[in-house]
mmCIF file of C-alpha atoms in Angstrom:
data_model
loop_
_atom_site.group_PDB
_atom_site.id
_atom_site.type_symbol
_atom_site.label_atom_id
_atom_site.label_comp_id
_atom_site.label_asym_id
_atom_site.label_seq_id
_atom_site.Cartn_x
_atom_site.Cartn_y
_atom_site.Cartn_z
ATOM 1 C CA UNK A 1 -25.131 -8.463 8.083
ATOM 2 C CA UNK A 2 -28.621 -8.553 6.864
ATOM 3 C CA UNK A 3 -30.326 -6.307 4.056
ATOM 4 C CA UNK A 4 -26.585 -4.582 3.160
ATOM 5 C CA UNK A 5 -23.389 -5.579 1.439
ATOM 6 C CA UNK A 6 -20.773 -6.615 3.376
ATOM 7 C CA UNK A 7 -17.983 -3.739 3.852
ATOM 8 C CA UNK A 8 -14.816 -5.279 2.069
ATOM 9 C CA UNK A 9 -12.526 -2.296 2.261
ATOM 10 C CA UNK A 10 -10.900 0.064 4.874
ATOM 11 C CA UNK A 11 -10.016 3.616 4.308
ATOM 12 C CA UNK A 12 -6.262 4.395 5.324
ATOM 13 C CA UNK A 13 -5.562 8.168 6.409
ATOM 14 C CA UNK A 14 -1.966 10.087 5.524
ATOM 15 C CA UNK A 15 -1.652 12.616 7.330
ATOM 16 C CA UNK A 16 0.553 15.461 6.472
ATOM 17 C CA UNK A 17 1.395 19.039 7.557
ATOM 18 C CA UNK A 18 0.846 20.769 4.219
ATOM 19 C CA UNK A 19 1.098 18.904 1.000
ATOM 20 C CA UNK A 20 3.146 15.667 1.422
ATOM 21 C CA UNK A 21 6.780 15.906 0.885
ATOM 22 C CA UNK A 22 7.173 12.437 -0.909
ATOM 23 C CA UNK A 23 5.477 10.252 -2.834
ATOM 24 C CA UNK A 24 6.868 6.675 -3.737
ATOM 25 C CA UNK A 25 4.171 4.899 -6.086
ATOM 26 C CA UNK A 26 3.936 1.485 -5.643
ATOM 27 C CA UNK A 27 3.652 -0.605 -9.545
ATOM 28 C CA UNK A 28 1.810 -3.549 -10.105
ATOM 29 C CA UNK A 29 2.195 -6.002 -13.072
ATOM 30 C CA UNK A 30 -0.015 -5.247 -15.974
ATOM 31 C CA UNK A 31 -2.054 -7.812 -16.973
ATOM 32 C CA UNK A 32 -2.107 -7.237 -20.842
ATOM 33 C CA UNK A 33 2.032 -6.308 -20.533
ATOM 34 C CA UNK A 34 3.867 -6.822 -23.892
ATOM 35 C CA UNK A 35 0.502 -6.611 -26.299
ATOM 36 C CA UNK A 36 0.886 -3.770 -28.855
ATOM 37 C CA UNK A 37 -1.677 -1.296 -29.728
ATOM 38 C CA UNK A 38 -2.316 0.860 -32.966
ATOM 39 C CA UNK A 39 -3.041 4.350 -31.959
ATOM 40 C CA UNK A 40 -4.867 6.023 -34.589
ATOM 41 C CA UNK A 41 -5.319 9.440 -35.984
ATOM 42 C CA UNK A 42 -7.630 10.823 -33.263
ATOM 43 C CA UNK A 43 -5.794 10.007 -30.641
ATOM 44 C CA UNK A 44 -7.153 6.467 -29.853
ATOM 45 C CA UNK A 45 -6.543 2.933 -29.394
ATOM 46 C CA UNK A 46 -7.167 0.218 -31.122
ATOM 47 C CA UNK A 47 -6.361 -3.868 -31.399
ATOM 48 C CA UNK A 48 -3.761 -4.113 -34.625
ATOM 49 C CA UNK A 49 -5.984 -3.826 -37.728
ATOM 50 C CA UNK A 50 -4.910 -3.874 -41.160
ATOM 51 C CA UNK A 51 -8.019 -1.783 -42.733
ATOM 52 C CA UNK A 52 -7.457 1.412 -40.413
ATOM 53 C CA UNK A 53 -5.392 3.532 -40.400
ATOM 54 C CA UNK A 54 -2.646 4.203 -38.216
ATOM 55 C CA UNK A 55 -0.334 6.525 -36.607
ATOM 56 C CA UNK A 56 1.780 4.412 -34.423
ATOM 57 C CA UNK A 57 1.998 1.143 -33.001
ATOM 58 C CA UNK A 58 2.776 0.965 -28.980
ATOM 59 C CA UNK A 59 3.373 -1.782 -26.487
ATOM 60 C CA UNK A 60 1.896 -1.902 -23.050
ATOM 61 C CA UNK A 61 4.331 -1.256 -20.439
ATOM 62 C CA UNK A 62 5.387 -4.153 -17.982
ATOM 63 C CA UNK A 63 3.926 -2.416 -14.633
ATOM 64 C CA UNK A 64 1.540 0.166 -13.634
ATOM 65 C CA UNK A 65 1.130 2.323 -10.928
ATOM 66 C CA UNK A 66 -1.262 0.534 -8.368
ATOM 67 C CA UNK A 67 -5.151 2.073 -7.715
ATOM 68 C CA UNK A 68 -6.046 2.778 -4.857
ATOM 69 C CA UNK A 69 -7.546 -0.656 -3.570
ATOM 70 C CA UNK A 70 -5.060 -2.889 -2.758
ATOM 71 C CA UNK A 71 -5.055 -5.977 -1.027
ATOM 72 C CA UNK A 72 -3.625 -8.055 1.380
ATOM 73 C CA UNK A 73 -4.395 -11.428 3.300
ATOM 74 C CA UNK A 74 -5.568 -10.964 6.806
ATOM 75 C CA UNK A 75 -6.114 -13.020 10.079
ATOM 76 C CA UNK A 76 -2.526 -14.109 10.500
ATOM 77 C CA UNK A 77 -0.186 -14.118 13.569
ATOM 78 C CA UNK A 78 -2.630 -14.842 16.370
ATOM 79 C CA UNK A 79 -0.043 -15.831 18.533
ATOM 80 C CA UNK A 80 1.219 -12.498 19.498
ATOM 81 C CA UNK A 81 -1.777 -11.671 21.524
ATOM 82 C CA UNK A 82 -3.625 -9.231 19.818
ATOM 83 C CA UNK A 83 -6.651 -9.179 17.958
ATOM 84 C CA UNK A 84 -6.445 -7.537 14.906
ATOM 85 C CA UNK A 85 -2.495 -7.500 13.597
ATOM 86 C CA UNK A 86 -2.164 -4.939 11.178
ATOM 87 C CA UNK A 87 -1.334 -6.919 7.803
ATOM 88 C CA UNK A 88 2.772 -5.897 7.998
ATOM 89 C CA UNK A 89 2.574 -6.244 4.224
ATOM 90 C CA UNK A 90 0.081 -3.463 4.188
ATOM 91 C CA UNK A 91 2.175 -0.743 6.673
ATOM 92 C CA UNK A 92 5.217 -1.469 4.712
ATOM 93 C CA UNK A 93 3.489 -0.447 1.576
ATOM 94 C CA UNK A 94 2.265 2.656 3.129
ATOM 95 C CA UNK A 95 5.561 3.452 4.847
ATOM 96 C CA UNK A 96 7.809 3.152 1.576
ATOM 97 C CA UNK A 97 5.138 5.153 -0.471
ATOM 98 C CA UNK A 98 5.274 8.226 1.810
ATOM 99 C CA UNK A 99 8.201 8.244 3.296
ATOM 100 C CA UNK A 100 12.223 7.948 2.639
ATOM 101 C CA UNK A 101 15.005 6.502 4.629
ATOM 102 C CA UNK A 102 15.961 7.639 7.888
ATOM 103 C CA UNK A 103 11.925 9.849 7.721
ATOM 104 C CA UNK A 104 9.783 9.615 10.814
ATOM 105 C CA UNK A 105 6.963 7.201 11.192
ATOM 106 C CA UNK A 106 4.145 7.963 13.484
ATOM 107 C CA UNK A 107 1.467 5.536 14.503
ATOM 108 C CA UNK A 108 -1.374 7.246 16.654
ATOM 109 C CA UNK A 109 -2.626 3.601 17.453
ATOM 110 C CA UNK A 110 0.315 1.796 17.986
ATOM 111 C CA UNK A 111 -1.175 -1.602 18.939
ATOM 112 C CA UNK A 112 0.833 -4.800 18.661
ATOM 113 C CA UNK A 113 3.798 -2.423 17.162
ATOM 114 C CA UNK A 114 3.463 -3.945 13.525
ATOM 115 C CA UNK A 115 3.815 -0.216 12.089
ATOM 116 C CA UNK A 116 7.170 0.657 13.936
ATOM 117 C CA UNK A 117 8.622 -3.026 13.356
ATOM 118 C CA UNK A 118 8.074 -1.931 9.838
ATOM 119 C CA UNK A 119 9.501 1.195 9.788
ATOM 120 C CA UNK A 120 12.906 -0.408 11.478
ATOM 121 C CA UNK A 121 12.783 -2.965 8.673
ATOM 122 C CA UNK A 122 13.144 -0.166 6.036
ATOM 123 C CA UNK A 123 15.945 2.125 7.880
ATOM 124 C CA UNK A 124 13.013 4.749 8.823
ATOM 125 C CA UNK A 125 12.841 6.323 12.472
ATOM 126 C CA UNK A 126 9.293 6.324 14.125
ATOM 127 C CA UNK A 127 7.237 7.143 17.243
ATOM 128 C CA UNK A 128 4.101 5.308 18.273
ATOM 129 C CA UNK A 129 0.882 5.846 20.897
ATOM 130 C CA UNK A 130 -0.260 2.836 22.659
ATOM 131 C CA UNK A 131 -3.350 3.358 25.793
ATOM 132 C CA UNK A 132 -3.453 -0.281 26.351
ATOM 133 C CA UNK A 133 -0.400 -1.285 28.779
ATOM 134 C CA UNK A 134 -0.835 -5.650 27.303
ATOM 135 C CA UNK A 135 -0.022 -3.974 23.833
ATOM 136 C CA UNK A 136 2.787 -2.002 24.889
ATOM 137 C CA UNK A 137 4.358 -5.208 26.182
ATOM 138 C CA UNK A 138 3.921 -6.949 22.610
ATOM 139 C CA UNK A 139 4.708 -3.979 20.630
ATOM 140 C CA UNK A 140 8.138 -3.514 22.539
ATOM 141 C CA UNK A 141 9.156 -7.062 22.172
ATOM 142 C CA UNK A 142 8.343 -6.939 18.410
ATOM 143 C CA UNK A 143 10.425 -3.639 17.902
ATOM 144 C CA UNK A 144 13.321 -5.283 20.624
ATOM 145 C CA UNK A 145 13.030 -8.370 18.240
ATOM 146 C CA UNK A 146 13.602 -6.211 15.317
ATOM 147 C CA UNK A 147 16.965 -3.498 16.011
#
């Protein structure tokens, strides 16, 4: 942790055969929802002005389609007996922006099952790779917890 930045983000890989099939956005509040705008001649925008001229006046939408950062608390659920619990917040998201009901959900790295206890959740089907036999054991009584 010396001489460097700390890393405060995580790339997440969707895989696909081809180009994916579906694509949910998630939306996010906007944070300047409801203001109006003057768009002018040229295309632009500008606060409300009375000396310029306008072509329009437009209000920002309520919600936005999210970036590609998003974020999520981490750390919780220690009692399950794993070490790093997939935030479920965070595989839901990902699950109900490429996928649609009754789709498959597969999860190469299956740990404590927080992926398929998703995917039941939202009335998707899925299939998941666990080496370590302790994490098979949680995983399954998440998933038994959750049908």
């Amino acid at each position: 942790r010396t001489k460097r930045y700390t890393n405060c983000f995580e790339y997440m890989f969707i895989f696909s055969k081809g180009q994916p099939n579906v694509c949910n956005y998630l939306e996010t509040k906007c944070k300047t929802a409801g203001n109006k705008k003057n768009r002018n001649n040229n295309g632009t925008f500008s606060q409300n002005s009375a000396d310029r001229p306008r072509e329009e006046i437009t209000t920002t939408k309520e919600t936005k389609i999210l970036d590609n950062v998003w974020e999520y608390p981490v750390g919780g659920k220690k009692d399950l007996g794993h070490p790093a619990i997939f935030p479920e917040k965070l595989a839901e998201d990902h699950i109900l922006s490429w996928s649609n009901e009754n789709d498959l959900i597969y999860d190469p790295f299956m740990g404590s099952g927080t992926t398929a206890k998703m995917a039941i959740l939202n009335k998707r089907n899925w299939i998941g790779s666990e080496i370590a036999k302790e994490y098979c054991e949680i995983a399954e009584k998440r998933i038994n917890e959750n049908l």
